[in-house]
Coordinates of C-alpha atoms in Angstrom, one line a residue:
X1408 CA 0.0 0.0 0.0
X1409 CA 1.5 3.3 -1.1
X1410 CA 0.5 6.9 -0.9
X1411 CA 2.4 10.0 -2.2
X1412 CA 2.4 12.9 0.2
X1413 CA 2.5 16.7 -0.4
X1414 CA 6.0 16.8 1.1
X1415 CA 7.3 14.5 -1.6
X1416 CA 7.6 11.6 0.8
X1417 CA 6.0 8.4 -0.2
X1418 CA 4.3 6.6 2.7
X1419 CA 3.7 2.8 2.4
X1420 CA 3.2 -0.2 4.5
X1421 CA 5.2 -3.4 4.8
X1422 CA 3.4 -6.4 6.4
X1423 CA 5.7 -8.9 8.2
X1424 CA 5.2 -12.6 8.5
X1425 CA 3.6 -12.1 12.0
X1426 CA 1.2 -9.5 10.8
X1427 CA 3.0 -6.3 12.0
X1428 CA 2.3 -3.4 9.7
X1429 CA 5.5 -1.3 9.4
X1430 CA 5.1 2.2 8.2
X1431 CA 7.7 3.1 5.6
X1432 CA 8.7 6.6 4.3
X1433 CA 10.5 6.9 1.0
X1434 CA 12.2 10.0 -0.3
X1435 CA 14.1 10.7 -3.5
X1436 CA 13.7 9.4 -7.1
X1437 CA 12.5 5.9 -7.7
X1438 CA 15.0 5.6 -10.5
X1439 CA 18.0 6.3 -8.2
X1440 CA 21.0 4.0 -8.7
X1441 CA 21.3 3.4 -4.9
X1442 CA 19.0 3.1 -1.9
X1443 CA 19.9 4.1 1.7
X1444 CA 17.8 2.2 4.3
X1445 CA 17.7 3.9 7.7
X1446 CA 16.8 2.1 11.0
X1447 CA 16.1 4.1 14.1
X1448 CA 16.7 3.5 17.8
X1449 CA 14.8 2.7 21.0
X1450 CA 11.9 5.0 21.8
X1451 CA 12.5 7.0 18.6
X1452 CA 10.8 7.1 15.2
X1453 CA 12.0 7.4 11.6
X1454 CA 11.9 11.2 12.1
X1455 CA 15.3 11.0 13.8
X1456 CA 16.7 10.6 10.2
X1457 CA 15.0 13.7 8.8
X1458 CA 18.2 15.7 8.2
X1459 CA 19.9 12.8 6.4
X1460 CA 16.7 12.0 4.4
X1461 CA 16.4 15.6 3.3
X1462 CA 20.1 16.0 2.3
X1463 CA 20.5 12.7 0.5
X1464 CA 17.2 12.8 -1.4
X1465 CA 18.1 16.3 -2.6
X1466 CA 21.2 14.8 -4.1
X1467 CA 19.3 12.3 -6.1
X1468 CA 19.6 9.3 -3.7
X1469 CA 16.6 7.2 -2.7
X1470 CA 16.1 7.0 1.0
X1471 CA 13.9 4.5 2.9
X1472 CA 13.0 5.1 6.6
X1473 CA 10.6 3.1 8.7
X1474 CA 9.1 3.2 12.2
X1475 CA 10.2 0.1 14.1
X1476 CA 7.3 -2.1 15.3
X1477 CA 5.3 -0.6 18.2
X1478 CA 7.0 2.8 17.5
X1479 CA 5.5 5.7 15.7
X1480 CA 2.9 4.7 13.1
X1481 CA 3.9 1.0 13.1
X1482 CA 1.9 -1.8 14.8
X1483 CA 3.4 -4.5 16.9
X1484 CA 2.1 -7.7 15.2
X1485 CA 1.8 -11.1 16.9
X1486 CA 5.6 -11.7 17.5
X1487 CA 7.5 -10.9 20.7
X1488 CA 9.2 -7.6 21.0
X1489 CA 12.8 -8.7 20.7
X1490 CA 15.9 -7.5 18.9
X1491 CA 15.8 -10.7 16.8
X1492 CA 12.3 -9.7 15.7
X1493 CA 13.5 -6.2 14.7
X1494 CA 16.3 -7.8 12.6
X1495 CA 13.7 -10.0 10.8
X1496 CA 11.6 -6.8 10.3
X1497 CA 14.6 -5.1 8.6
X1498 CA 14.9 -8.1 6.2
X1499 CA 11.2 -7.6 5.3
X1500 CA 11.8 -3.9 4.6
X1501 CA 14.8 -4.6 2.4
X1502 CA 12.9 -7.3 0.4
X1503 CA 9.8 -5.2 0.0
X1504 CA 11.3 -1.8 -0.8
X1505 CA 14.7 -2.7 -2.4
X1506 CA 14.8 -6.2 -3.9
X1507 CA 17.4 -5.1 -6.5
X1508 CA 20.3 -2.8 -6.8
X1509 CA 23.0 -1.4 -4.5
X1510 CA 21.9 -0.7 -1.0
X1511 CA 23.3 1.1 2.1
X1512 CA 22.1 0.0 5.5
X1513 CA 22.4 2.4 8.4
X1514 CA 21.3 1.7 11.9
X1515 CA 21.4 4.1 14.9
X1516 CA 21.5 2.6 18.4
X1517 CA 18.9 -0.1 18.5
X1518 CA 18.5 0.2 14.8
X1519 CA 22.2 -0.7 14.5
X1520 CA 21.5 -3.7 16.7
X1521 CA 18.8 -4.7 14.2
X1522 CA 21.3 -4.5 11.4
X1523 CA 23.8 -6.5 13.3
X1524 CA 21.1 -9.1 13.9
X1525 CA 20.5 -9.3 10.2
X1526 CA 24.2 -10.1 9.7
X1527 CA 24.1 -12.7 12.5
X1528 CA 20.8 -14.4 11.7
X1529 CA 20.6 -13.8 7.9
X1530 CA 24.2 -13.9 6.7
X1531 CA 23.0 -15.1 3.3
X1532 CA 21.5 -11.7 2.7
X1533 CA 24.7 -9.9 3.6
X1534 CA 26.7 -12.2 1.3
X1535 CA 24.1 -12.0 -1.5
X1536 CA 23.5 -8.2 -1.5
X1537 CA 26.9 -7.0 -0.2
X1538 CA 25.5 -3.8 1.3
X1539 CA 27.5 -0.9 2.6
X1540 CA 26.7 -0.7 6.3
X1541 CA 26.9 2.2 8.7
X1542 CA 26.8 1.3 12.4
X1543 CA 26.0 4.5 14.3
X1544 CA 26.2 4.8 18.1
X1545 CA 25.4 1.1 18.5
X1546 CA 26.7 -2.0 20.1
X1547 CA 27.1 -5.8 19.6
X1548 CA 26.4 -6.5 23.2
X1549 CA 23.6 -5.8 25.7
X1550 CA 22.4 -2.4 26.7
X1551 CA 23.9 -1.0 29.9
X1552 CA 22.4 1.2 32.6
X1553 CA 25.8 2.7 33.4
X1554 CA 27.6 3.7 30.2
X1555 CA 30.8 4.8 31.8
X1556 CA 32.7 5.7 35.0
X1557 CA 32.0 9.5 35.2
X1558 CA 29.9 10.5 38.2
X1559 CA 27.3 12.0 35.9
X1560 CA 26.9 8.6 34.3
X1561 CA 26.0 7.1 37.7
X1562 CA 23.4 9.8 38.3
X1563 CA 21.9 9.1 34.8
X1564 CA 21.9 5.4 35.5
X1565 CA 20.0 5.9 38.8
X1566 CA 17.4 7.9 36.9
X1567 CA 17.1 5.2 34.2
X1568 CA 16.7 2.5 36.8
X1569 CA 14.0 4.5 38.6
X1570 CA 11.7 4.1 35.6
X1571 CA 13.1 1.0 33.8
X1572 CA 12.5 -1.4 36.8
X1573 CA 8.9 -0.3 37.4
X1574 CA 8.4 -0.4 33.6
X1575 CA 9.7 -4.0 33.4
X1576 CA 8.0 -5.4 36.5
X1577 CA 4.8 -3.4 36.9
X1578 CA 3.5 -2.6 33.4
X1579 CA -0.2 -2.2 34.3
X1580 CA 0.7 0.3 37.0
X1581 CA 3.0 2.1 34.6
X1582 CA 0.2 2.4 32.1
X1583 CA -2.0 4.0 34.7
X1584 CA 0.7 6.5 35.5
X1585 CA 1.4 7.2 31.9
X1586 CA -2.3 8.0 31.2
X1587 CA -2.1 10.7 33.9
X1588 CA 0.9 12.4 32.4
X1589 CA 0.4 15.7 30.5
X1590 CA -0.6 15.0 26.9
X1591 CA 2.7 16.5 25.6
X1592 CA 4.9 14.3 27.8
X1593 CA 7.0 11.9 25.6
X1594 CA 6.0 8.9 27.8
X1595 CA 2.3 9.7 27.9
X1596 CA 0.1 6.7 27.0
X1597 CA -2.6 7.9 24.5
X1598 CA -3.7 4.7 22.6
X1599 CA -6.5 6.6 20.8
X1600 CA -4.2 9.3 19.4
X1601 CA -3.2 9.0 15.8
X1602 CA -0.5 10.8 13.9
X1603 CA -2.0 12.2 10.7
X1604 CA 1.0 13.9 9.2
X1605 CA 2.7 13.0 6.0
X1606 CA 6.1 12.5 7.5
X1607 CA 7.1 10.3 10.5
X1608 CA 5.8 11.5 13.9
X1609 CA 8.3 13.3 16.1
X1610 CA 10.4 11.0 18.2
X1611 CA 8.7 12.3 21.3
X1612 CA 5.6 10.6 20.0
X1613 CA 7.3 7.2 19.5
X1614 CA 5.4 5.2 22.1
X1615 CA 2.2 7.2 22.6
X1616 CA 0.1 4.2 21.5
X1617 CA 2.4 1.5 22.8
X1618 CA 1.4 -0.3 26.1
X1619 CA 4.2 -0.5 28.7
X1620 CA 4.3 -4.3 28.6
X1621 CA 5.6 -4.2 25.0
X1622 CA 8.2 -1.5 25.8
X1623 CA 9.3 -3.6 28.8
X1624 CA 9.6 -6.8 26.7
X1625 CA 11.9 -4.9 24.2
X1626 CA 14.0 -3.4 27.0
X1627 CA 14.5 -6.9 28.5
X1628 CA 15.6 -8.1 25.1
X1629 CA 18.1 -5.2 24.7
X1630 CA 19.5 -6.1 28.2
X1631 CA 20.4 -9.6 27.1
X1632 CA 21.1 -9.1 23.4
X1633 CA 24.5 -10.0 21.8
X1634 CA 25.8 -10.7 18.3
X1635 CA 29.4 -11.2 19.4
X1636 CA 31.2 -13.9 17.5
X1637 CA 28.4 -14.0 14.9
X1638 CA 29.4 -11.3 12.6
X1639 CA 31.7 -13.1 10.1
X1640 CA 29.6 -12.3 7.1
X1641 CA 29.6 -8.6 7.9
X1642 CA 33.3 -8.6 8.6
X1643 CA 33.9 -10.1 5.2
X1644 CA 32.6 -6.9 3.7
X1645 CA 35.7 -5.2 5.0
X1646 CA 35.9 -1.5 4.2
X1647 CA 32.2 -1.5 3.2
X1648 CA 31.4 -1.2 7.0
X1649 CA 31.7 2.1 8.9
X1650 CA 31.5 2.5 12.7
X1651 CA 30.6 6.0 13.9
X1652 CA 29.9 7.3 17.4
X1653 CA 29.9 10.5 19.5
X1654 CA 32.5 11.4 22.0
X1655 CA 29.9 12.2 24.7
X1656 CA 27.6 9.2 24.1
X1657 CA 25.9 8.5 27.4
X1658 CA 24.0 5.4 26.3
X1659 CA 26.6 3.4 24.4
X1660 CA 30.0 3.8 26.1
X1661 CA 33.1 4.0 24.0
X1662 CA 34.2 0.6 25.5
X1663 CA 31.3 -1.0 23.7
X1664 CA 32.1 0.8 20.4
X1665 CA 35.7 -0.5 20.7
X1666 CA 34.3 -4.0 21.3
X1667 CA 32.2 -3.7 18.2
X1668 CA 35.3 -2.7 16.3
X1669 CA 37.2 -5.8 17.7
X1670 CA 34.3 -8.0 16.4
X1671 CA 34.7 -6.3 13.0
X1672 CA 38.4 -5.9 12.6
X1673 CA 38.1 -5.1 8.8
X1674 CA 35.6 -2.3 9.4
X1675 CA 36.6 1.4 9.4
X1676 CA 36.1 2.9 12.8
X1677 CA 35.9 6.7 12.7
X1678 CA 37.3 8.9 15.4
X1679 CA 34.5 9.8 17.8
X1680 CA 32.7 13.0 16.8
X1681 CA 34.0 15.6 19.2
X1682 CA 31.3 17.2 21.4
X1683 CA 28.5 14.9 20.1
X1684 CA 26.2 12.7 22.2
X1685 CA 24.2 9.6 21.6
X1686 CA 21.5 11.0 19.2
X1687 CA 24.0 11.4 16.5
X1688 CA 21.7 11.8 13.4
X1689 CA 20.1 14.9 15.0
X1690 CA 23.0 16.0 17.2
X1691 CA 23.9 19.7 16.8
X1692 CA 27.5 18.9 16.0
X1693 CA 27.2 15.3 14.9
X1694 CA 24.5 15.2 12.3
X1695 CA 26.8 16.5 9.5
X1696 CA 29.2 13.7 10.1
X1697 CA 26.5 11.1 9.8
X1698 CA 25.2 12.7 6.6
X1699 CA 28.7 12.9 5.2
X1700 CA 29.4 9.2 5.9
X1701 CA 26.1 8.1 4.4
X1702 CA 26.5 10.3 1.3
X1703 CA 30.0 8.9 0.7
X1704 CA 28.7 5.3 1.0
X1705 CA 25.9 6.0 -1.4
X1706 CA 28.3 7.5 -3.9
X1707 CA 30.4 4.3 -3.6
X1708 CA 27.2 2.3 -4.3
X1709 CA 26.5 4.3 -7.4
X1710 CA 29.8 3.2 -8.8
X1711 CA 28.8 -0.4 -8.6
X1712 CA 26.8 -2.3 -11.3
X1713 CA 23.1 -2.7 -10.4
X1714 CA 22.4 -6.1 -8.8
X1715 CA 20.1 -8.5 -10.4
X1716 CA 19.5 -10.3 -7.1
X1717 CA 16.0 -11.5 -6.4
X1718 CA 14.4 -11.1 -3.0
X1719 CA 15.4 -13.8 -0.5
X1720 CA 11.9 -14.5 0.7

């Protein structure tokens, strides 16, 4: 199902094997020689990529973004809310939107974990399509409450624990509390609210319609997730893989970024972007670095012959 929007963005729906309806947003010309597929992070929406989508599509590159299941305009489906499921969703998005031709995969935070899961669980896709891959502010190991040793990190960890533990163990009570939050609060629970805009809803509206139990299930999965020792197909892509992070990332510590680089010794790890935090695609000083890396990878893709590969499913 597709619908062109006044903004030039084409909105469509990809239905997964478990019935989840993923809302997809496509910018740029359909005849472009390369497609950049962007996967967003935990409690965000495809809107986090708005600066990159605007810049890349203006340069004639096709850009595909989507709301992760149970985020933004996408429904959950029947499957469990796990990182493995998000990786399977990404395979569906690739097959449905870009069955042929050069492709760049970029994942931020949890979206990067989804891309790593594709490499670990669906290595045949990586070998068959040979995408360029950008791993941005992400990790191959479980999410941590304490991202570093700075005293401020411990304060932030305490704040995260104050809501993550009730969220995981008392979802019904959390739903009651969320219903009483002001309507503009990013964690407010308003299941009847719909986003009617042409573009992705703002990230602050990512989980307005998502019950706490689903968020808790995903958080528990993030806390146990790992793709370590399972990334051989991705490492074989060598210099087609870029690792980018911010110097001040307070969610994914640099130690985890270095571990990811050790798992992918053939990848290119960039120097951390000075002064930039975790939300790199929209960071005041970091967004330009993300756009530059994606544009360079897309230009590299344009130099390659169009693939005649058929969808894998």
